[in-house]
Coordinates of C-alpha atoms in Angstrom, one line a residue:
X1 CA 49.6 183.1 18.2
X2 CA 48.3 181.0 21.0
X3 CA 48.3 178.0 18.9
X4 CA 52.1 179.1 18.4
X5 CA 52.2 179.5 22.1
X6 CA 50.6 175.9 23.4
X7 CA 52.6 173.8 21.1
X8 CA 55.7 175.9 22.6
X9 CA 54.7 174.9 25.6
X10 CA 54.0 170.9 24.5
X11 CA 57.4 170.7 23.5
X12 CA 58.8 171.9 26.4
X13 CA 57.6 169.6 28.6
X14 CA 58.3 166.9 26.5
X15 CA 61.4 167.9 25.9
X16 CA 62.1 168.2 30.3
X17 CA 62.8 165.2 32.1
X18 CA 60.1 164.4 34.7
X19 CA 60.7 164.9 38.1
X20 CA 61.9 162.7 40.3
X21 CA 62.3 162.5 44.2
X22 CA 65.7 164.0 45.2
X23 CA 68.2 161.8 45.0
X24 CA 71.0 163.2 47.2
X25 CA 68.5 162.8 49.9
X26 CA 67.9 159.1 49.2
X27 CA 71.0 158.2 48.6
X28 CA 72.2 159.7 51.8
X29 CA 70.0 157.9 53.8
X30 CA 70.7 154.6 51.9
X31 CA 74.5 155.1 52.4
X32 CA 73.9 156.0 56.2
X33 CA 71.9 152.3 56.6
X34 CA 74.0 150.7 54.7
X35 CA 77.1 151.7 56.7
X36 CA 74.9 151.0 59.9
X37 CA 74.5 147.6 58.8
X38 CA 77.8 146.6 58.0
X39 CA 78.8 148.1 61.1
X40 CA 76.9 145.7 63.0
X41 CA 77.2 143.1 61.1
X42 CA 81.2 143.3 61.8
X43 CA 81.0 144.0 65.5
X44 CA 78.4 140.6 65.6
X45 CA 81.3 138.9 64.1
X46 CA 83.6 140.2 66.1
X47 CA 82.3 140.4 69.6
X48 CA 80.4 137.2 69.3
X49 CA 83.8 134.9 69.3
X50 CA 84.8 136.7 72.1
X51 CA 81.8 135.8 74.6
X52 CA 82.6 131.9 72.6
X53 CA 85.7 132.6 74.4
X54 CA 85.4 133.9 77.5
X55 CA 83.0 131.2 77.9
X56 CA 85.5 128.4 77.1
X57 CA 88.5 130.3 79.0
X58 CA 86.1 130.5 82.2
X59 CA 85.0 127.0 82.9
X60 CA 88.3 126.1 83.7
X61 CA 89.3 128.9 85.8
X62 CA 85.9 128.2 88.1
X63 CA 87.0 124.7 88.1
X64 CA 90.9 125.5 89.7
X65 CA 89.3 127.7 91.9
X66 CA 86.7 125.2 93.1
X67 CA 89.8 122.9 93.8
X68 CA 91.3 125.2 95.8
X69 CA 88.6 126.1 97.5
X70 CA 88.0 122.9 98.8
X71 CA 89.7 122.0 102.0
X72 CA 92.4 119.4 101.8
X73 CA 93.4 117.5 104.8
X74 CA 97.1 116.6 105.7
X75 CA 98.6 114.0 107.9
X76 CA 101.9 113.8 108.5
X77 CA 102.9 110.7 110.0
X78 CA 106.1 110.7 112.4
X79 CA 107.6 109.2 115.0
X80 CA 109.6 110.3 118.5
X81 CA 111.3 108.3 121.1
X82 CA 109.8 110.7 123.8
X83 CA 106.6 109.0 125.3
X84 CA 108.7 106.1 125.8
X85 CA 110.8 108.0 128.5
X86 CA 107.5 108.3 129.9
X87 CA 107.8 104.8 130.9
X88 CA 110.2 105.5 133.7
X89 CA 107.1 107.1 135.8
X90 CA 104.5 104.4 135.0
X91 CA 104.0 101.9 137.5
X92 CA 104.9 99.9 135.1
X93 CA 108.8 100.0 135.6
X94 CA 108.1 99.8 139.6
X95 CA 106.5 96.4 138.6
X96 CA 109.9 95.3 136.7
X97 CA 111.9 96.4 139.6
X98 CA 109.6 93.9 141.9
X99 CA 109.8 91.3 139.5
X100 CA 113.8 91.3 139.3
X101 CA 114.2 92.1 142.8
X102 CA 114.9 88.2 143.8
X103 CA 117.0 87.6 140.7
X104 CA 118.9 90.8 141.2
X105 CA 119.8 89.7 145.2
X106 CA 120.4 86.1 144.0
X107 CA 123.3 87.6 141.7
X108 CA 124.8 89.6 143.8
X109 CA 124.4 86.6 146.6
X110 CA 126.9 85.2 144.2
X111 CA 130.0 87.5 144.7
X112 CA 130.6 87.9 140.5
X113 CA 133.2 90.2 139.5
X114 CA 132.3 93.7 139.0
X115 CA 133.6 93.9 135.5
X116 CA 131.6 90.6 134.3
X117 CA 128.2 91.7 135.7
X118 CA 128.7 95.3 134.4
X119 CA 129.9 94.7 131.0
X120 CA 128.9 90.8 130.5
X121 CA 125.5 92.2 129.0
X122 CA 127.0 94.7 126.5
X123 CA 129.7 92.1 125.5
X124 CA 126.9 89.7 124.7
X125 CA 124.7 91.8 122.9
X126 CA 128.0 92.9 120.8
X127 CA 128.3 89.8 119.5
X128 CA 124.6 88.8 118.7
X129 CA 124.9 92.1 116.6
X130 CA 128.0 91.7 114.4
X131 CA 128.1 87.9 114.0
X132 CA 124.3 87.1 113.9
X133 CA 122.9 90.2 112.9
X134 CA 125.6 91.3 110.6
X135 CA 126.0 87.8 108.4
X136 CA 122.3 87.6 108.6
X137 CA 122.0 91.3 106.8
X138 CA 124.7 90.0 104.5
X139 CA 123.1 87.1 103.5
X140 CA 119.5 89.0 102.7
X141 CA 121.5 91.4 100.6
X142 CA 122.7 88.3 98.3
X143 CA 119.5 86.9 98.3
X144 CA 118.0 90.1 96.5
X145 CA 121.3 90.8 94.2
X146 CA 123.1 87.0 93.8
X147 CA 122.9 85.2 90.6
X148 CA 123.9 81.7 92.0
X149 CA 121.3 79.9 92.6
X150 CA 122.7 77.6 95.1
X151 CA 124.0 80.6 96.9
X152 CA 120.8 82.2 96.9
X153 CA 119.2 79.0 97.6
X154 CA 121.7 78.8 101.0
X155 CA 121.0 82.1 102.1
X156 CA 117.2 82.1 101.8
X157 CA 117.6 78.9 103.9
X158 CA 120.2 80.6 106.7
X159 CA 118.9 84.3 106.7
X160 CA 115.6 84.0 108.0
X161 CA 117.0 81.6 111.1
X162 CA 120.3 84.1 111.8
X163 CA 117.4 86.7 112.5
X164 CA 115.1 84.9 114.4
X165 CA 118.0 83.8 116.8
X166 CA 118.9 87.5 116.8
X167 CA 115.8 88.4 118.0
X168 CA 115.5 86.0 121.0
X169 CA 118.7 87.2 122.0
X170 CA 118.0 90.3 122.1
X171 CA 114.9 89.9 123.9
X172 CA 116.8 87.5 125.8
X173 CA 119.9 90.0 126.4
X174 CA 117.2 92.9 127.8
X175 CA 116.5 91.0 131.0
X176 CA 120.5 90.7 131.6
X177 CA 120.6 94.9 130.9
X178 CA 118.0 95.3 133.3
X179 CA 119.6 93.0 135.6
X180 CA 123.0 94.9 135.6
X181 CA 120.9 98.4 136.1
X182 CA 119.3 96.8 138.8
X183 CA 122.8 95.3 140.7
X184 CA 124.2 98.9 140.4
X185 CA 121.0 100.9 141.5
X186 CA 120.4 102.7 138.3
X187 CA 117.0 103.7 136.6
X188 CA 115.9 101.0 133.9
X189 CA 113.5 102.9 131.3
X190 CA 115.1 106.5 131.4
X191 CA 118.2 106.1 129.2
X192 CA 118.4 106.3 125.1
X193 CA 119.6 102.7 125.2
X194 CA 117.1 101.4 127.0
X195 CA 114.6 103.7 124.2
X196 CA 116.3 102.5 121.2
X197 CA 116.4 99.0 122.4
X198 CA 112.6 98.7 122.9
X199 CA 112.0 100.4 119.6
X200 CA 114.8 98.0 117.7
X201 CA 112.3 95.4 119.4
X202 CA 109.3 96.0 118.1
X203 CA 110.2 96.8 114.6
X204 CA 112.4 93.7 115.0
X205 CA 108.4 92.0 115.5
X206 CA 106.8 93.8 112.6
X207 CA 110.3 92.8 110.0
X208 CA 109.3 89.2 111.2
X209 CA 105.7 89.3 109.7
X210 CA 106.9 90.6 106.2
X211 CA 108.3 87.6 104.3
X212 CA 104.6 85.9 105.1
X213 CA 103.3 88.9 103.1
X214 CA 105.3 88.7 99.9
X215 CA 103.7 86.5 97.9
X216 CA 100.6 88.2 97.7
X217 CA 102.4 91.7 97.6
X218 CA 106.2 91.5 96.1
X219 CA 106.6 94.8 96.8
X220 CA 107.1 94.6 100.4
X221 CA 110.5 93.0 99.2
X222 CA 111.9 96.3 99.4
X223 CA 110.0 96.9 102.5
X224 CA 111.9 94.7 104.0
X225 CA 114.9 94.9 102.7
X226 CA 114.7 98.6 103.5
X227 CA 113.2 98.5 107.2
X228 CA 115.9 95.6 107.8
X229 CA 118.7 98.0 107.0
X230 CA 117.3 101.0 109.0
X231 CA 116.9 98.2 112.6
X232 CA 120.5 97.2 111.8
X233 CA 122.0 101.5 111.6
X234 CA 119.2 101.7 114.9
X235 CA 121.0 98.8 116.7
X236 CA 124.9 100.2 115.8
X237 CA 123.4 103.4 117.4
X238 CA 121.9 101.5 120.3
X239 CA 125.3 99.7 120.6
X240 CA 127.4 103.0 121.0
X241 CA 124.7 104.5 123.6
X242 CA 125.3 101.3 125.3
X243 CA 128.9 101.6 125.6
X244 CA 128.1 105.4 126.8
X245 CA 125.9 104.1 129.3
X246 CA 128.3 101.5 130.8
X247 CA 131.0 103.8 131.1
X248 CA 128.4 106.3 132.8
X249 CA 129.0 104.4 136.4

Protein backbone atom coordinates (compact mmCIF):
# COMPACT_ATOMS: atom_id res chain seq x y z
CA UNK A 1 0.00 0.00 0.00
CA UNK A 2 2.77 2.46 0.50
CA UNK A 3 4.54 1.31 -2.46
CA UNK A 4 0.98 2.07 -4.10
CA UNK A 5 1.14 5.34 -2.31
CA UNK A 6 5.00 6.62 -3.34
CA UNK A 7 4.65 5.80 -6.92
CA UNK A 8 1.24 7.96 -6.66
CA UNK A 9 2.98 10.44 -5.47
CA UNK A 10 6.11 10.11 -8.24
CA UNK A 11 3.69 10.55 -10.86
CA UNK A 12 2.30 13.38 -9.59
CA UNK A 13 5.06 15.45 -9.53
CA UNK A 14 6.06 14.43 -12.73
CA UNK A 15 3.08 14.93 -14.09
CA UNK A 16 2.96 19.03 -12.47
CA UNK A 17 4.80 21.56 -14.11
CA UNK A 18 7.65 23.06 -12.03
CA UNK A 19 7.39 26.24 -10.54
CA UNK A 20 8.33 29.09 -11.87
CA UNK A 21 8.65 32.78 -10.52
CA UNK A 22 5.33 34.72 -11.04
CA UNK A 23 5.04 36.00 -14.10
CA UNK A 24 2.44 38.67 -13.84
CA UNK A 25 4.83 40.26 -11.48
CA UNK A 26 7.70 40.19 -14.03
CA UNK A 27 5.96 41.15 -16.68
CA UNK A 28 4.57 44.08 -15.04
CA UNK A 29 7.66 45.37 -14.10
CA UNK A 30 9.20 44.70 -17.64
CA UNK A 31 6.15 46.59 -19.24
CA UNK A 32 6.51 49.47 -16.70
CA UNK A 33 10.53 49.91 -17.87
CA UNK A 34 9.84 49.44 -21.04
CA UNK A 35 7.26 52.15 -21.29
CA UNK A 36 9.75 54.30 -19.16
CA UNK A 37 12.11 53.98 -21.73
CA UNK A 38 10.35 54.77 -24.69
CA UNK A 39 9.04 57.57 -22.90
CA UNK A 40 12.31 59.09 -22.62
CA UNK A 41 13.60 58.05 -25.42
CA UNK A 42 10.68 60.18 -27.34
CA UNK A 43 10.96 63.29 -25.14
CA UNK A 44 15.07 63.13 -25.97
CA UNK A 45 13.95 63.24 -29.45
CA UNK A 46 11.74 65.68 -29.03
CA UNK A 47 13.02 68.26 -26.63
CA UNK A 48 16.51 67.93 -27.93
CA UNK A 49 15.68 69.81 -31.51
CA UNK A 50 14.06 72.29 -29.59
CA UNK A 51 17.22 73.60 -27.47
CA UNK A 52 18.99 72.98 -31.42
CA UNK A 53 16.59 75.61 -32.05
CA UNK A 54 16.31 77.96 -29.61
CA UNK A 55 19.96 78.00 -29.88
CA UNK A 56 19.99 78.86 -33.64
CA UNK A 57 16.86 81.35 -33.24
CA UNK A 58 18.81 83.22 -30.35
CA UNK A 59 22.08 84.13 -31.82
CA UNK A 60 20.48 86.39 -34.09
CA UNK A 61 18.13 88.04 -31.76
CA UNK A 62 21.36 88.91 -29.35
CA UNK A 63 22.98 90.15 -32.33
CA UNK A 64 19.91 92.89 -33.38
CA UNK A 65 19.80 93.74 -29.97
CA UNK A 66 23.52 94.39 -29.69
CA UNK A 67 23.07 96.72 -32.82
CA UNK A 68 20.64 98.62 -31.25
CA UNK A 69 22.23 98.85 -28.35
CA UNK A 70 25.00 100.49 -29.60
CA UNK A 71 24.85 104.15 -29.87
CA UNK A 72 24.65 105.69 -33.40
CA UNK A 73 25.60 109.15 -33.97
CA UNK A 74 23.73 111.58 -36.42
CA UNK A 75 24.76 114.72 -38.11
CA UNK A 76 22.65 116.57 -39.90
CA UNK A 77 24.20 119.00 -41.93
CA UNK A 78 22.25 122.44 -42.77
CA UNK A 79 22.58 125.68 -43.59
CA UNK A 80 20.92 129.27 -42.54
CA UNK A 81 21.41 132.69 -43.72
CA UNK A 82 21.22 134.03 -40.03
CA UNK A 83 24.87 134.48 -38.79
CA UNK A 84 25.45 136.37 -41.77
CA UNK A 85 23.03 139.25 -40.57
CA UNK A 86 25.31 139.10 -37.82
CA UNK A 87 27.71 140.94 -39.94
CA UNK A 88 25.87 144.20 -39.76
CA UNK A 89 27.28 144.50 -35.91
CA UNK A 90 30.96 143.37 -36.62
CA UNK A 91 33.34 145.98 -36.96
CA UNK A 92 33.70 144.70 -39.97
CA UNK A 93 30.87 146.60 -41.88
CA UNK A 94 32.07 149.98 -39.89
CA UNK A 95 35.38 149.23 -41.76
CA UNK A 96 33.53 149.02 -45.34
CA UNK A 97 31.68 152.18 -44.51
CA UNK A 98 35.37 153.87 -43.87
CA UNK A 99 36.70 152.46 -46.88
CA UNK A 100 33.78 153.79 -49.24
CA UNK A 101 33.46 156.87 -47.43
CA UNK A 102 35.71 158.97 -50.11
CA UNK A 103 34.24 157.17 -53.12
CA UNK A 104 30.75 157.60 -51.75
CA UNK A 105 31.41 161.75 -51.40
CA UNK A 106 33.22 161.73 -54.69
CA UNK A 107 29.84 160.41 -56.28
CA UNK A 108 27.68 162.51 -54.85
CA UNK A 109 30.43 165.46 -55.56
CA UNK A 110 29.24 164.68 -58.97
CA UNK A 111 25.50 165.77 -58.99
CA UNK A 112 24.28 162.20 -60.81
CA UNK A 113 20.69 161.78 -61.13
CA UNK A 114 18.82 160.16 -58.44
CA UNK A 115 17.27 157.55 -60.49
CA UNK A 116 20.82 156.44 -62.17
CA UNK A 117 22.74 156.09 -58.85
CA UNK A 118 19.66 154.36 -57.21
CA UNK A 119 18.76 151.87 -59.83
CA UNK A 120 22.08 151.92 -62.05
CA UNK A 121 23.36 148.88 -59.80
CA UNK A 122 20.18 146.75 -60.02
CA UNK A 123 19.91 147.51 -63.85
CA UNK A 124 23.47 146.26 -64.21
CA UNK A 125 23.30 143.26 -62.20
CA UNK A 126 19.92 142.43 -64.30
CA UNK A 127 21.62 142.08 -67.13
CA UNK A 128 24.83 140.20 -66.05
CA UNK A 129 22.09 137.65 -64.81
CA UNK A 130 19.82 136.97 -67.86
CA UNK A 131 22.34 137.50 -70.68
CA UNK A 132 25.56 136.07 -69.06
CA UNK A 133 24.33 134.02 -66.60
CA UNK A 134 21.25 132.79 -68.32
CA UNK A 135 23.14 131.73 -71.92
CA UNK A 136 25.88 130.46 -69.83
CA UNK A 137 23.34 127.92 -67.89
CA UNK A 138 21.96 127.24 -71.32
CA UNK A 139 25.01 126.34 -72.86
CA UNK A 140 26.09 123.80 -69.81
CA UNK A 141 22.76 122.19 -70.17
CA UNK A 142 23.68 121.36 -74.00
CA UNK A 143 26.98 120.38 -73.14
CA UNK A 144 25.60 117.48 -70.73
CA UNK A 145 22.44 116.54 -73.17
CA UNK A 146 23.70 117.77 -77.05
CA UNK A 147 24.63 115.16 -79.55
CA UNK A 148 26.51 117.57 -81.98
CA UNK A 149 29.69 117.58 -81.43
CA UNK A 150 30.62 120.87 -82.79
CA UNK A 151 27.79 122.27 -80.73
CA UNK A 152 28.98 120.69 -77.73
CA UNK A 153 32.46 121.45 -78.76
CA UNK A 154 31.31 125.46 -78.82
CA UNK A 155 29.68 125.44 -75.66
CA UNK A 156 32.44 123.70 -73.61
CA UNK A 157 34.55 126.39 -75.16
CA UNK A 158 31.91 129.57 -74.32
CA UNK A 159 30.36 128.21 -70.96
CA UNK A 160 33.13 128.19 -68.75
CA UNK A 161 34.18 132.05 -69.93
CA UNK A 162 30.17 133.30 -69.73
CA UNK A 163 30.54 132.29 -65.98
CA UNK A 164 33.73 133.45 -65.06
CA UNK A 165 32.74 137.03 -66.54
CA UNK A 166 29.58 136.55 -64.51
CA UNK A 167 31.34 136.18 -61.51
CA UNK A 168 33.62 139.27 -61.75
CA UNK A 169 30.69 141.17 -62.32
CA UNK A 170 29.10 140.32 -59.71
CA UNK A 171 31.78 140.79 -57.39
CA UNK A 172 32.34 143.76 -59.45
CA UNK A 173 28.53 144.95 -59.22
CA UNK A 174 28.65 144.49 -55.01
CA UNK A 175 30.89 147.48 -54.55
CA UNK A 176 28.29 149.66 -56.85
CA UNK A 177 25.27 148.17 -54.30
CA UNK A 178 27.20 149.20 -51.49
CA UNK A 179 27.93 152.36 -52.98
CA UNK A 180 24.27 153.23 -53.69
CA UNK A 181 23.35 152.14 -49.79
CA UNK A 182 26.01 154.28 -48.80
CA UNK A 183 24.81 157.63 -51.05
CA UNK A 184 21.32 157.15 -49.50
CA UNK A 185 22.42 156.41 -45.85
CA UNK A 186 21.14 152.86 -45.55
CA UNK A 187 22.66 149.80 -43.62
CA UNK A 188 24.85 147.60 -46.03
CA UNK A 189 24.93 143.95 -44.47
CA UNK A 190 21.35 143.80 -42.84
CA UNK A 191 19.12 143.16 -45.88
CA UNK A 192 18.30 139.57 -47.54
CA UNK A 193 19.81 140.87 -50.74
CA UNK A 194 22.83 141.83 -49.39
CA UNK A 195 22.66 137.87 -47.52
CA UNK A 196 21.78 136.12 -50.67
CA UNK A 197 24.31 137.97 -52.67
CA UNK A 198 27.29 137.03 -50.41
CA UNK A 199 26.08 133.46 -50.32
CA UNK A 200 25.48 133.37 -54.40
CA UNK A 201 29.27 134.55 -54.07
CA UNK A 202 30.85 132.04 -52.44
CA UNK A 203 29.13 129.09 -53.89
CA UNK A 204 29.75 130.97 -57.17
CA UNK A 205 33.88 130.24 -55.81
CA UNK A 206 33.35 126.62 -54.87
CA UNK A 207 31.17 125.89 -58.74
CA UNK A 208 34.54 127.45 -60.11
CA UNK A 209 36.81 124.67 -58.61
CA UNK A 210 34.58 121.70 -59.88
CA UNK A 211 35.33 121.27 -63.61
CA UNK A 212 39.26 120.90 -62.31
CA UNK A 213 37.87 117.93 -60.24
CA UNK A 214 36.12 115.88 -62.98
CA UNK A 215 38.51 113.94 -64.46
CA UNK A 216 39.48 112.16 -61.53
CA UNK A 217 35.81 112.05 -60.14
CA UNK A 218 33.00 112.22 -63.11
CA UNK A 219 30.54 112.21 -60.80
CA UNK A 220 30.84 115.67 -59.73
CA UNK A 221 29.37 116.36 -63.30
CA UNK A 222 26.17 116.25 -61.73
CA UNK A 223 27.50 118.13 -58.88
CA UNK A 224 27.88 120.73 -60.84
CA UNK A 225 25.36 120.74 -62.97
CA UNK A 226 23.09 120.55 -59.97
CA UNK A 227 24.79 123.30 -57.65
CA UNK A 228 24.91 125.49 -60.94
CA UNK A 229 21.15 125.39 -61.25
CA UNK A 230 20.36 125.93 -57.45
CA UNK A 231 23.13 129.55 -57.66
CA UNK A 232 21.12 130.51 -60.81
CA UNK A 233 17.09 129.92 -58.75
CA UNK A 234 19.40 131.77 -55.52
CA UNK A 235 20.32 134.71 -57.82
CA UNK A 236 16.47 135.11 -59.57
CA UNK A 237 15.55 135.20 -55.72
CA UNK A 238 18.39 137.65 -54.98
CA UNK A 239 17.17 139.73 -58.08
CA UNK A 240 13.47 140.12 -56.80
CA UNK A 241 14.77 141.06 -53.13
CA UNK A 242 16.73 143.55 -54.90
CA UNK A 243 14.00 145.15 -56.65
CA UNK A 244 12.13 145.03 -53.13
CA UNK A 245 14.99 146.69 -51.59
CA UNK A 246 15.25 149.56 -54.17
CA UNK A 247 11.75 150.33 -54.04
CA UNK A 248 12.14 150.28 -50.05
CA UNK A 249 13.57 154.20 -50.18
Amino acid sequence: MSILNASAALRMNFMSPPLLPPSPTFSKIHSNTLATTRITTRRTLVISPSFAMKKETSEPLDKVEEEMEEPRETLLYSFTPLPLFFMAALPGAGAVRSLFGPFVELIKSWNLPGWLVHWGHPGNMAVVLFAMGGYGTYLGFRIRFSDDVEEKAMAKDLHPKLLAGMFFFFALGATGGITALLTSDKPIFESPHAVTGLTGLALLTLQTTLPALFENNPGLRNVHGILGSGIMTLFLVHAALGLQLGLSF
